[in-house]
Each structure stands twice: as structure tokens, then as C-alpha cells.
Coordinates of N, CA and C in Angstrom, one line a residue:
M1 N 29.9 -72.2 -27.9 CA 28.8 -72.8 -26.7 C 29.6 -72.5 -24.2
A2 N 29.2 -72.9 -23.6 CA 29.8 -73.1 -22.8 C 30.5 -74.5 -22.0
D3 N 31.7 -74.2 -22.2 CA 32.4 -75.0 -21.8 C 32.8 -75.6 -20.4
T4 N 31.7 -76.1 -19.6 CA 31.6 -76.5 -18.5 C 32.2 -78.5 -18.5
R5 N 33.4 -78.3 -17.3 CA 33.6 -79.6 -18.1 C 33.3 -80.6 -16.4
K6 N 33.5 -82.3 -15.9 CA 33.3 -82.7 -14.7 C 34.6 -83.7 -14.8
S7 N 34.9 -83.4 -13.4 CA 36.0 -84.4 -13.3 C 35.9 -86.0 -13.0
K8 N 36.8 -86.8 -12.5 CA 36.1 -88.1 -12.3 C 35.3 -88.1 -10.9
T9 N 35.3 -86.6 -10.4 CA 34.6 -87.1 -9.0 C 33.2 -86.1 -9.0
D10 N 32.5 -85.9 -10.1 CA 32.1 -85.1 -10.7 C 31.1 -83.7 -10.8
D11 N 33.1 -83.0 -10.0 CA 32.3 -81.7 -10.2 C 32.1 -80.4 -11.4
A12 N 32.0 -80.1 -10.8 CA 31.8 -78.8 -12.3 C 33.4 -78.2 -12.7
F13 N 33.7 -78.1 -13.2 CA 34.9 -77.1 -13.8 C 34.4 -76.3 -15.1
V14 N 34.9 -75.0 -14.7 CA 34.8 -73.9 -15.2 C 36.3 -73.2 -15.8
C15 N 36.0 -72.9 -16.9 CA 37.7 -72.6 -18.0 C 37.4 -71.1 -17.4
V16 N 39.0 -70.8 -16.9 CA 38.8 -69.7 -16.5 C 40.0 -68.8 -17.2
G17 N 40.8 -69.4 -18.2 CA 41.7 -68.9 -19.2 C 42.5 -70.7 -20.1
M18 N 43.5 -69.9 -20.8 CA 44.3 -70.9 -21.9 C 45.5 -70.2 -22.2
I19 N 46.6 -71.4 -21.7 CA 47.7 -70.9 -22.4 C 48.1 -70.7 -23.6
T20 N 48.2 -69.9 -24.4 CA 48.7 -69.5 -25.6 C 49.6 -70.1 -26.3
A21 N 51.1 -69.6 -25.4 CA 52.5 -69.5 -26.1 C 53.4 -70.0 -24.6
P22 N 54.5 -70.6 -25.1 CA 56.0 -70.4 -23.9 C 56.1 -68.8 -24.7
H23 N 57.0 -68.5 -23.3 CA 57.7 -67.0 -23.5 C 59.3 -67.2 -22.9
G24 N 60.2 -67.0 -23.7 CA 61.5 -67.4 -23.4 C 62.7 -68.8 -23.1
V25 N 63.2 -68.8 -22.2 CA 63.5 -70.4 -23.0 C 63.8 -71.1 -21.8
R26 N 62.9 -70.3 -20.1 CA 63.2 -70.9 -19.2 C 62.1 -71.8 -18.7
G27 N 60.8 -71.9 -19.4 CA 59.9 -72.5 -19.3 C 59.1 -71.4 -18.8
A28 N 58.6 -70.3 -18.8 CA 58.1 -69.3 -19.0 C 56.9 -69.4 -20.0
V29 N 55.8 -69.3 -20.0 CA 54.3 -69.8 -20.6 C 53.3 -68.0 -20.6
R30 N 52.9 -67.9 -21.6 CA 51.6 -67.1 -21.9 C 50.7 -67.8 -21.7
V31 N 49.8 -66.8 -21.0 CA 48.3 -67.3 -20.4 C 47.3 -66.0 -21.0
K32 N 46.1 -66.2 -22.0 CA 45.2 -66.2 -21.6 C 43.9 -65.9 -21.1
S33 N 43.4 -64.7 -19.9 CA 43.1 -65.0 -19.0 C 41.5 -64.9 -19.4
Y34 N 40.8 -65.6 -19.0 CA 38.9 -65.0 -18.7 C 38.8 -64.2 -18.0
T35 N 39.1 -63.5 -16.8 CA 38.7 -63.0 -15.7 C 39.3 -61.5 -16.4
V36 N 38.7 -60.4 -15.2 CA 38.2 -59.2 -15.9 C 39.8 -58.8 -15.5
D37 N 40.7 -59.1 -14.0 CA 41.8 -59.1 -14.6 C 42.6 -59.6 -14.4
P38 N 43.6 -59.8 -15.4 CA 44.3 -60.9 -15.5 C 45.4 -62.1 -14.0
D39 N 45.6 -60.7 -13.3 CA 45.7 -61.8 -12.7 C 45.2 -62.5 -11.3
N40 N 44.1 -62.8 -11.1 CA 43.2 -63.3 -10.3 C 43.0 -64.9 -10.6
L41 N 43.7 -64.5 -12.3 CA 43.7 -66.5 -12.3 C 44.3 -66.9 -12.0
V42 N 45.0 -66.1 -11.0 CA 46.0 -66.9 -10.1 C 45.7 -67.4 -8.7
G43 N 44.8 -66.3 -8.3 CA 43.7 -66.7 -7.3 C 42.9 -67.5 -6.2
Y44 N 42.6 -68.2 -7.4 CA 41.8 -70.0 -7.4 C 42.2 -71.4 -6.7
G45 N 43.7 -70.6 -6.5 CA 44.4 -72.1 -6.5 C 44.8 -72.4 -7.7
P46 N 44.8 -73.9 -7.8 CA 45.8 -74.6 -8.7 C 45.1 -74.8 -9.5
L47 N 45.0 -74.9 -11.1 CA 44.3 -75.1 -12.0 C 44.7 -77.0 -12.6
F48 N 43.8 -76.3 -13.0 CA 43.2 -78.0 -13.5 C 43.1 -78.1 -15.9
D49 N 43.9 -79.2 -15.9 CA 43.5 -79.2 -17.6 C 41.4 -79.9 -17.7
A50 N 41.5 -80.0 -19.0 CA 40.3 -80.2 -19.4 C 40.0 -81.7 -18.5
K51 N 40.4 -82.2 -18.5 CA 39.8 -83.7 -18.0 C 39.9 -83.5 -16.5
G52 N 40.2 -82.7 -15.7 CA 40.0 -82.1 -14.1 C 41.2 -83.4 -13.4
Q53 N 42.4 -83.5 -14.1 CA 43.6 -84.9 -13.7 C 45.1 -83.6 -13.6
A54 N 45.5 -82.7 -14.9 CA 46.7 -82.3 -14.6 C 46.5 -81.1 -14.1
K55 N 47.4 -81.1 -12.8 CA 47.2 -79.4 -12.0 C 48.1 -79.2 -12.4
F56 N 48.0 -77.5 -12.0 CA 49.1 -76.6 -12.9 C 49.4 -75.2 -11.7
K57 N 50.2 -75.2 -10.9 CA 50.3 -73.9 -9.9 C 50.6 -73.0 -10.4
L58 N 50.3 -72.2 -10.8 CA 50.9 -70.5 -11.9 C 51.7 -69.8 -11.2
S59 N 53.1 -69.0 -11.4 CA 53.0 -68.0 -10.4 C 53.9 -66.6 -11.3
P60 N 52.9 -66.2 -11.5 CA 53.0 -64.6 -12.0 C 54.4 -64.1 -12.5
V61 N 54.8 -63.8 -13.5 CA 56.1 -63.2 -13.4 C 56.7 -61.5 -14.3
G62 N 54.6 -61.3 -14.9 CA 55.1 -60.0 -15.9 C 53.7 -60.3 -16.8
H63 N 53.5 -59.2 -17.3 CA 52.7 -58.9 -18.5 C 53.3 -58.9 -19.8
V64 N 52.4 -59.0 -21.1 CA 52.6 -58.7 -22.5 C 51.3 -58.5 -22.8
R65 N 51.1 -57.6 -23.6 CA 49.9 -56.3 -23.8 C 48.8 -57.2 -22.8
D66 N 47.8 -57.7 -23.4 CA 46.7 -58.5 -22.8 C 46.9 -59.9 -21.7
Q67 N 47.7 -60.6 -22.1 CA 48.1 -61.5 -21.8 C 49.1 -61.9 -19.9
L68 N 49.4 -62.9 -19.4 CA 49.7 -63.1 -18.0 C 51.1 -63.9 -19.3
I69 N 52.1 -63.4 -18.1 CA 53.6 -64.4 -18.1 C 53.3 -64.7 -16.3
A70 N 54.0 -66.7 -17.1 CA 53.7 -66.8 -15.7 C 54.4 -68.1 -15.9
K71 N 55.0 -68.6 -14.8 CA 55.9 -70.1 -14.3 C 54.9 -71.1 -13.6
I72 N 55.0 -72.1 -14.5 CA 54.1 -73.1 -14.1 C 55.4 -74.1 -13.4
D73 N 55.1 -74.8 -12.0 CA 55.7 -75.3 -11.2 C 56.4 -76.6 -12.3
G74 N 57.4 -77.2 -12.4 CA 57.7 -78.8 -12.7 C 58.3 -77.9 -14.6
V75 N 57.7 -76.6 -14.9 CA 58.2 -76.6 -16.4 C 59.4 -76.1 -16.7
N76 N 60.3 -75.8 -17.0 CA 61.4 -75.5 -16.8 C 62.2 -75.2 -18.1
D77 N 61.4 -75.2 -18.8 CA 62.2 -74.9 -20.4 C 61.5 -75.0 -21.4
R78 N 61.8 -73.9 -22.6 CA 61.3 -73.5 -23.6 C 60.4 -74.9 -24.1
D79 N 60.7 -75.9 -24.4 CA 60.3 -77.4 -25.2 C 58.7 -77.8 -24.5
A80 N 59.1 -77.3 -22.3 CA 58.0 -78.7 -22.2 C 57.0 -77.3 -22.2
A81 N 57.1 -75.9 -22.1 CA 56.3 -74.8 -22.0 C 55.4 -74.9 -23.5
E82 N 55.9 -74.9 -24.2 CA 55.5 -75.8 -25.7 C 54.4 -76.7 -26.1
R83 N 54.5 -77.4 -24.9 CA 53.8 -78.9 -24.9 C 52.5 -78.3 -24.3
L84 N 52.9 -77.1 -23.6 CA 50.9 -77.1 -23.2 C 50.3 -76.0 -23.8
R85 N 50.9 -75.6 -25.0 CA 50.2 -74.2 -25.9 C 49.1 -75.1 -26.3
G86 N 48.2 -74.0 -25.9 CA 46.4 -74.3 -26.3 C 46.3 -75.4 -25.0
T87 N 46.4 -75.2 -24.0 CA 45.3 -76.2 -22.9 C 45.0 -75.1 -22.1
K88 N 43.5 -75.5 -22.1 CA 42.5 -74.8 -21.5 C 42.4 -75.0 -20.0
L89 N 42.8 -73.9 -19.3 CA 43.1 -73.8 -17.5 C 41.1 -74.0 -16.9
Y90 N 41.4 -74.5 -15.9 CA 40.4 -74.6 -15.4 C 40.4 -74.9 -14.0
V91 N 39.6 -74.4 -13.1 CA 38.8 -74.3 -11.7 C 37.9 -74.8 -11.5
P92 N 37.5 -75.4 -10.0 CA 36.0 -76.4 -9.7 C 35.2 -74.6 -9.5
R93 N 34.1 -75.7 -10.0 CA 32.8 -74.3 -9.7 C 33.1 -74.0 -8.5
T94 N 32.8 -74.8 -7.9 CA 33.1 -74.4 -5.7 C 34.1 -73.5 -5.5
A95 N 34.9 -73.3 -6.6 CA 36.0 -72.7 -5.8 C 35.5 -70.8 -6.2
L96 N 34.6 -70.5 -7.0 CA 34.2 -69.4 -7.2 C 33.4 -68.9 -6.0
P97 N 33.8 -67.5 -5.9 CA 32.8 -66.5 -4.4 C 31.3 -67.0 -5.3
E98 N 30.3 -67.4 -3.8 CA 29.2 -67.7 -4.0 C 28.5 -65.9 -4.6
T99 N 27.5 -66.1 -5.2 CA 26.3 -64.4 -5.6 C 25.5 -64.3 -4.2
E100 N 25.1 -63.9 -4.3 CA 24.4 -62.7 -2.5 C 23.1 -62.7 -3.1
D101 N 22.4 -62.4 -4.7 CA 21.1 -62.1 -4.0 C 20.7 -62.7 -5.4
E102 N 19.3 -62.7 -6.0 CA 18.6 -63.4 -6.6 C 19.3 -63.4 -8.5
D103 N 19.5 -62.1 -8.2 CA 19.9 -60.7 -9.5 C 21.5 -61.2 -9.9
E104 N 22.2 -62.1 -9.3 CA 23.7 -62.4 -9.5 C 23.4 -63.9 -10.4
F105 N 24.2 -64.0 -11.1 CA 24.5 -65.8 -11.6 C 25.4 -65.7 -12.2
Y106 N 26.1 -66.7 -12.0 CA 27.2 -67.2 -12.9 C 26.8 -67.4 -14.3
L107 N 28.0 -67.1 -15.7 CA 27.2 -67.4 -16.5 C 27.0 -69.0 -17.2
A108 N 27.9 -69.2 -16.1 CA 28.7 -70.9 -16.3 C 27.2 -71.2 -15.7
D109 N 26.4 -71.3 -15.0 CA 25.1 -72.0 -14.5 C 23.7 -72.0 -15.2
L110 N 23.8 -70.9 -16.8 CA 23.0 -70.6 -17.2 C 22.6 -71.9 -18.1
V111 N 23.9 -72.4 -18.6 CA 23.6 -73.8 -19.5 C 22.9 -75.0 -18.8
G112 N 22.2 -75.1 -19.5 CA 21.1 -76.3 -19.1 C 19.5 -75.7 -18.2
L113 N 20.1 -74.3 -18.6 CA 18.4 -74.1 -17.9 C 17.4 -74.2 -19.1
K114 N 15.9 -74.4 -18.6 CA 15.0 -74.1 -19.7 C 14.2 -72.3 -20.4
A115 N 14.6 -72.3 -21.2 CA 14.0 -71.3 -21.7 C 12.7 -71.0 -22.5
H116 N 12.1 -70.5 -21.0 CA 10.0 -70.4 -21.7 C 9.8 -68.5 -22.4
H117 N 9.5 -68.6 -23.3 CA 8.7 -68.0 -23.8 C 8.0 -67.1 -22.6
V118 N 7.5 -65.7 -23.0 CA 7.2 -64.8 -22.2 C 5.2 -65.0 -22.0
D119 N 4.9 -66.5 -23.0 CA 3.6 -66.2 -22.6 C 3.5 -67.7 -22.2
G120 N 4.8 -68.2 -21.4 CA 4.3 -69.3 -21.2 C 5.0 -70.6 -21.6
S121 N 4.9 -70.7 -23.1 CA 5.5 -71.8 -23.6 C 7.0 -72.3 -23.6
L122 N 7.0 -73.2 -23.9 CA 8.7 -73.9 -23.5 C 9.4 -73.4 -25.2
F123 N 10.1 -73.0 -24.6 CA 11.3 -72.0 -26.0 C 12.2 -73.1 -26.8
G124 N 13.3 -73.0 -25.7 CA 14.5 -74.8 -26.2 C 14.6 -74.7 -24.5
T125 N 16.5 -74.9 -24.9 CA 17.0 -75.2 -23.8 C 18.3 -74.3 -24.4
V126 N 18.8 -73.7 -23.0 CA 20.2 -73.0 -23.1 C 21.6 -73.6 -23.6
R127 N 22.2 -73.7 -24.6 CA 23.8 -74.8 -25.5 C 24.4 -74.1 -24.9
G128 N 24.9 -72.4 -24.6 CA 25.9 -71.7 -24.5 C 25.0 -70.1 -24.1
V129 N 26.6 -69.1 -23.8 CA 26.6 -68.1 -23.6 C 27.8 -67.6 -24.6
A130 N 28.2 -66.4 -25.5 CA 29.6 -66.6 -26.1 C 28.8 -64.9 -26.8
D131 N 30.6 -64.4 -26.8 CA 30.5 -62.8 -27.2 C 31.6 -62.9 -28.2
F132 N 30.4 -62.5 -29.5 CA 31.6 -62.0 -30.6 C 31.6 -60.9 -31.3
G133 N 32.0 -60.5 -29.9 CA 32.7 -58.9 -30.3 C 31.2 -58.1 -30.5
A134 N 30.1 -58.3 -30.1 CA 29.1 -57.3 -30.1 C 28.1 -57.8 -29.5
G135 N 28.6 -57.6 -28.3 CA 27.7 -57.9 -26.9 C 27.5 -59.6 -26.6
D136 N 27.3 -59.9 -25.1 CA 27.1 -61.0 -25.4 C 25.6 -61.6 -26.3
V137 N 25.7 -63.2 -26.3 CA 24.3 -63.8 -26.7 C 24.3 -65.0 -26.2
I138 N 22.7 -65.5 -26.1 CA 22.8 -66.7 -25.6 C 22.1 -68.0 -27.1
E139 N 22.6 -69.4 -26.8 CA 22.5 -69.6 -27.4 C 21.4 -70.5 -27.0
I140 N 20.1 -71.0 -27.6 CA 19.1 -71.9 -27.1 C 19.1 -73.0 -28.3
A141 N 19.1 -74.6 -27.9 CA 18.1 -75.4 -29.1 C 17.2 -75.0 -28.5
L142 N 15.7 -75.1 -30.5 CA 15.0 -74.9 -29.8 C 14.0 -76.2 -29.5
E143 N 12.8 -76.2 -29.0 CA 12.1 -77.6 -28.7 C 11.3 -77.8 -29.5
E144 N 10.7 -77.0 -30.6 CA 9.9 -77.3 -31.7 C 10.4 -77.5 -33.5
V145 N 11.3 -77.1 -33.4 CA 12.6 -77.9 -34.4 C 13.9 -78.3 -34.0
R146 N 14.2 -80.0 -34.1 CA 14.5 -80.3 -33.8 C 16.3 -80.0 -34.3
G147 N 17.6 -79.6 -34.0 CA 18.8 -79.7 -34.6 C 18.5 -78.3 -34.6
K148 N 17.9 -77.5 -34.7 CA 17.8 -75.4 -34.6 C 18.4 -74.4 -33.8
V149 N 19.2 -74.3 -33.6 CA 19.6 -73.3 -32.8 C 19.7 -71.7 -33.2
V150 N 19.1 -70.7 -32.1 CA 18.9 -69.5 -32.0 C 19.8 -68.9 -30.7
V151 N 20.0 -68.0 -31.8 CA 20.8 -67.1 -30.6 C 20.4 -66.0 -31.2
L152 N 20.2 -65.5 -29.3 CA 19.6 -64.4 -28.5 C 20.5 -63.7 -28.2
P153 N 20.5 -61.7 -28.6 CA 21.0 -60.9 -27.2 C 20.8 -61.2 -26.1
F154 N 22.0 -61.1 -25.1 CA 21.6 -61.7 -24.0 C 21.5 -60.1 -23.2
T155 N 20.6 -59.6 -23.8 CA 19.7 -57.9 -22.6 C 18.6 -58.2 -21.8
K156 N 18.4 -57.8 -21.0 CA 17.4 -57.5 -20.1 C 16.1 -57.5 -20.8
E157 N 16.1 -56.9 -21.9 CA 15.2 -56.9 -23.2 C 14.4 -58.4 -23.6
V158 N 15.5 -58.9 -24.1 CA 15.2 -59.9 -24.4 C 15.1 -61.4 -24.1
V159 N 16.0 -61.1 -22.5 CA 16.0 -62.0 -21.2 C 15.7 -61.5 -20.2
P160 N 14.7 -61.3 -20.0 CA 14.4 -60.0 -19.1 C 14.4 -60.9 -17.1
D161 N 13.8 -62.3 -17.6 CA 13.9 -63.3 -16.4 C 15.2 -64.5 -16.6
V162 N 15.4 -64.1 -14.9 CA 16.3 -65.9 -14.8 C 16.5 -66.1 -13.3
V163 N 15.4 -67.6 -13.3 CA 15.4 -67.8 -12.1 C 16.1 -69.7 -12.0
L164 N 16.8 -68.7 -11.6 CA 17.8 -70.3 -11.2 C 17.0 -71.8 -10.4
S165 N 16.5 -70.8 -9.4 CA 16.4 -71.8 -8.3 C 15.1 -72.7 -9.0
E166 N 14.7 -72.4 -10.0 CA 13.8 -73.6 -10.8 C 14.2 -74.0 -12.2
R167 N 15.8 -73.4 -12.5 CA 16.4 -73.9 -13.5 C 15.3 -73.5 -14.6
K168 N 15.7 -71.8 -15.1 CA 14.8 -72.2 -16.0 C 15.3 -70.6 -16.6
L169 N 15.0 -69.9 -17.5 CA 15.0 -68.5 -17.7 C 13.8 -68.1 -19.0
V170 N 13.6 -67.3 -18.8 CA 12.3 -65.7 -19.8 C 12.9 -65.8 -20.8
V171 N 12.3 -65.6 -21.8 CA 12.9 -64.5 -23.6 C 11.8 -64.6 -23.7
N172 N 12.0 -62.9 -24.3 CA 11.2 -62.4 -25.4 C 11.8 -62.2 -26.8
P173 N 12.2 -62.9 -27.8 CA 12.8 -63.0 -28.9 C 12.2 -62.1 -30.0
P174 N 13.2 -61.5 -30.6 CA 13.0 -60.3 -31.3 C 11.6 -60.9 -32.9
E175 N 10.6 -59.7 -33.0 CA 9.4 -60.3 -33.8 C 10.1 -60.7 -34.8
G176 N 10.0 -61.9 -35.8 CA 10.5 -62.0 -37.2 C 11.4 -63.2 -36.8
L177 N 12.2 -63.6 -35.4 CA 13.6 -64.6 -35.8 C 13.7 -65.4 -36.2
L178 N 12.5 -66.0 -35.4 CA 12.3 -67.4 -36.5 C 12.0 -67.6 -37.7
Q179 N 11.4 -66.7 -38.7 CA 10.9 -66.6 -40.1 C 12.8 -66.6 -40.9
E180 N 13.4 -66.0 -39.9 CA 14.4 -65.7 -40.8 C 16.0 -66.6 -41.1
E181 N 16.3 -67.4 -42.1 CA 17.1 -68.4 -42.3 C 18.1 -67.8 -42.4
E182 N 18.9 -67.8 -41.4 CA 20.3 -67.8 -41.9 C 21.4 -69.0 -41.2
G183 N 21.1 -70.4 -41.1 CA 21.7 -71.8 -41.1 C 21.1 -71.5 -39.7
P184 N 21.6 -73.0 -39.7 CA 21.6 -73.6 -38.3 C 21.6 -72.5 -36.7
G185 N 22.8 -71.8 -36.8 CA 23.4 -70.4 -35.6 C 22.8 -70.0 -36.0
N186 N 21.5 -69.2 -36.7 CA 21.1 -68.1 -37.1 C 21.4 -67.0 -35.8
R187 N 22.8 -66.9 -36.3 CA 23.1 -66.0 -35.1 C 22.8 -64.5 -35.6
T188 N 21.4 -63.4 -35.0 CA 20.6 -62.9 -35.4 C 20.9 -62.0 -33.9
R189 N 21.2 -60.6 -34.0 CA 21.9 -59.9 -32.6 C 20.8 -58.3 -33.0
R190 N 20.2 -57.6 -32.5 CA 19.5 -56.6 -32.4 C 20.1 -55.7 -31.1
P191 N 20.1 -54.8 -31.2 CA 20.3 -53.7 -30.2 C 19.8 -53.9 -28.7
G192 N 20.3 -53.3 -28.1 CA 19.8 -52.9 -26.5 C 20.5 -52.8 -25.7
S193 N 19.9 -52.7 -24.2 CA 20.6 -52.2 -23.2 C 21.0 -53.9 -22.9
S194 N 22.5 -54.0 -23.1 CA 23.2 -55.2 -21.9 C 23.1 -55.1 -20.2
R195 N 22.8 -56.1 -20.2 CA 22.9 -56.3 -18.7 C 23.8 -56.4 -18.4
K196 N 24.1 -56.2 -16.9 CA 25.2 -55.7 -16.1 C 25.9 -56.5 -16.0
D197 N 27.5 -55.9 -16.3 CA 28.0 -56.8 -16.2 C 29.2 -56.6 -14.6
S198 N 29.7 -57.9 -14.4 CA 31.0 -57.9 -13.3 C 31.9 -58.9 -13.0
Q199 N 32.6 -57.8 -12.4 CA 33.9 -59.8 -12.0 C 33.5 -60.7 -12.4
A200 N 32.9 -61.1 -11.4 CA 32.2 -63.0 -10.9 C 32.2 -63.1 -11.9
D201 N 30.8 -62.5 -12.9 CA 30.4 -63.2 -14.5 C 31.5 -63.7 -14.6
R202 N 32.1 -62.6 -15.1 CA 33.4 -63.2 -16.0 C 34.8 -63.6 -15.9
D203 N 34.6 -63.7 -14.1 CA 35.7 -64.8 -13.5 C 35.3 -65.9 -13.6
S204 N 34.0 -66.6 -14.2 CA 33.2 -67.4 -14.0 C 33.2 -68.3 -15.2
D205 N 34.7 -68.8 -16.5 CA 34.1 -68.7 -17.7 C 32.9 -69.6 -18.3
A206 N 32.0 -70.3 -18.6 CA 31.5 -70.9 -18.7 C 30.7 -70.8 -20.1
V207 N 31.3 -69.6 -20.5 CA 30.9 -69.1 -22.1 C 32.0 -68.8 -22.3
T208 N 31.9 -69.8 -23.6 CA 33.0 -70.1 -24.8 C 32.4 -69.1 -26.2
A209 N 34.0 -69.2 -27.2 CA 33.3 -68.9 -28.1 C 34.7 -69.5 -29.2
D210 N 34.1 -70.5 -28.9 CA 35.4 -71.5 -29.8 C 35.9 -71.3 -30.7
A211 N 35.1 -70.6 -31.4 CA 35.7 -70.4 -33.3 C 36.7 -69.3 -32.9
V212 N 36.6 -68.4 -32.1 CA 38.0 -67.3 -32.8 C 38.9 -67.9 -31.0
G213 N 38.7 -69.3 -30.1 CA 39.8 -69.5 -29.5 C 39.4 -68.9 -28.1
A214 N 38.7 -67.8 -28.3 CA 38.8 -66.8 -26.9 C 37.6 -67.6 -26.4
E215 N 37.3 -66.8 -25.2 CA 36.3 -67.6 -24.0 C 36.0 -66.8 -23.0
T216 N 34.5 -66.0 -22.5 CA 34.6 -65.0 -21.8 C 33.6 -65.6 -20.5
A217 N 33.3 -64.4 -19.5 CA 31.7 -64.7 -19.1 C 31.8 -63.4 -18.4
T218 N 30.2 -63.2 -18.9 CA 30.0 -61.7 -18.7 C 28.8 -61.4 -18.4
G219 N 28.4 -60.9 -17.5 CA 26.8 -60.9 -17.2 C 26.6 -60.2 -16.2
S220 N 25.8 -60.7 -16.0 CA 24.8 -59.9 -14.0 C 26.0 -60.6 -12.8
G221 N 26.5 -59.8 -11.9 CA 26.8 -61.5 -11.1 C 27.3 -60.4 -10.2
K222 N 27.9 -60.9 -9.1 CA 28.6 -60.1 -7.9 C 30.2 -60.4 -8.0
E223 N 30.6 -59.3 -7.8 CA 32.0 -59.1 -7.9 C 32.9 -59.3 -6.9
A224 N 34.2 -59.9 -7.7 CA 35.0 -60.9 -6.8 C 36.2 -59.9 -6.6

């Protein structure tokens, strides 16, 4: 589900990366960035921990595979870097650039929206968006079946409309979805054209795949 936290001042925070390991002996760390360009991670200013309290100022020093190598102010040896392993890095939602038209949005903003069926009936509430390797999917807690969550492909065909101003989206679930029993997750996927991807959506992580320790945010949005 989406990983959107709040600080003591109730400002929403969005996860944009995670420290995965120390690098070398002088306090550098490897960072998995959830932005399209890993270097964008340092462009939002100071990053915060999940509680919105600890502040991290990153200085990029290189790359290894798909990860950023960075120095953090005050972290000067490997032991200190090791203690940060697994730390998720957040930015205030307000640090992300604003979208410019109605069809642009951050996936972080979808969490909590009411999902209405194309016939107008209330379908459920959005719990999160994730990508398990076969494209973005949206998790919805059903209104009529308490405790049941369905997973729909996040495509224009299945999610034809998102209306942030009304805190809702419209879904057209694949036929037979609710009759399929695949456990509480019901992770049904169907092929379809993906919604437009862009850098701004990816740079807002509010979309997580905690099962594999990866968090991404992709969808329709403004390029940063």
C-alpha cells in the first residue's frame, strides 16, 4: 500500500528512497532512489526518516548499478552508515512540484480516494498503488465485503477517470473479478494499455511494494 506518513506538524511526507547498505569505510551509503533519475533524490532538499524527525542531507559521490552512492552529513564511518541500513527517506509532499492540469496527479494523492463503479455505486476505498513487476496495480478495500481487498490493473480501461477535486476515481473492474477467490489480496491482473507514465509521478513515491522492499510511483503526471 502507499507509504505516506505525517510529521508532528501533520504535513504529509512521501517516500522517495531507501538506504540499502554502507559503501566503503568512510561513511558513504548506497541509496535506492524511487525517482526516475536517481540524482533527483538530492534535489528536494533535506530528506527525513519515517517519523519526520531525523534529517539527512545527501551529497552524491557516484553510482553503483542502479543505486546512488552518497555521503550524509555527520556520518563519517562505516559503523554509522551501517546503522542507517534500511532507513526509508521521505520528503514533504509540499516539496514536490505541482501538477498543471486535471489529468496530472501524484499517485500519493490517490490513497484514500473513494472508488466508484462506472454505474455510480460505491465500490470501495483506495488503499495503495504498487508495481509487482507486471505494471501498476491499484489496491481497493471493498465497500460491501469487510476486510476484502481487490487489486486492479491501473490502466485507463480499468480506471477511466480520476477526479481529485471530488476525492474519487471511477473503476470498471474486469468481469468476474469478485467471483474469483485468490485469497484476501485477490491480485488479479489483466492486460491493457498503461496510464501515461512521467517523472513527476515516479518522484512522488507514495506507491509501495513493501513485500519486496521496493517503492515506486508511476502514473499520469507532470515531468519534473
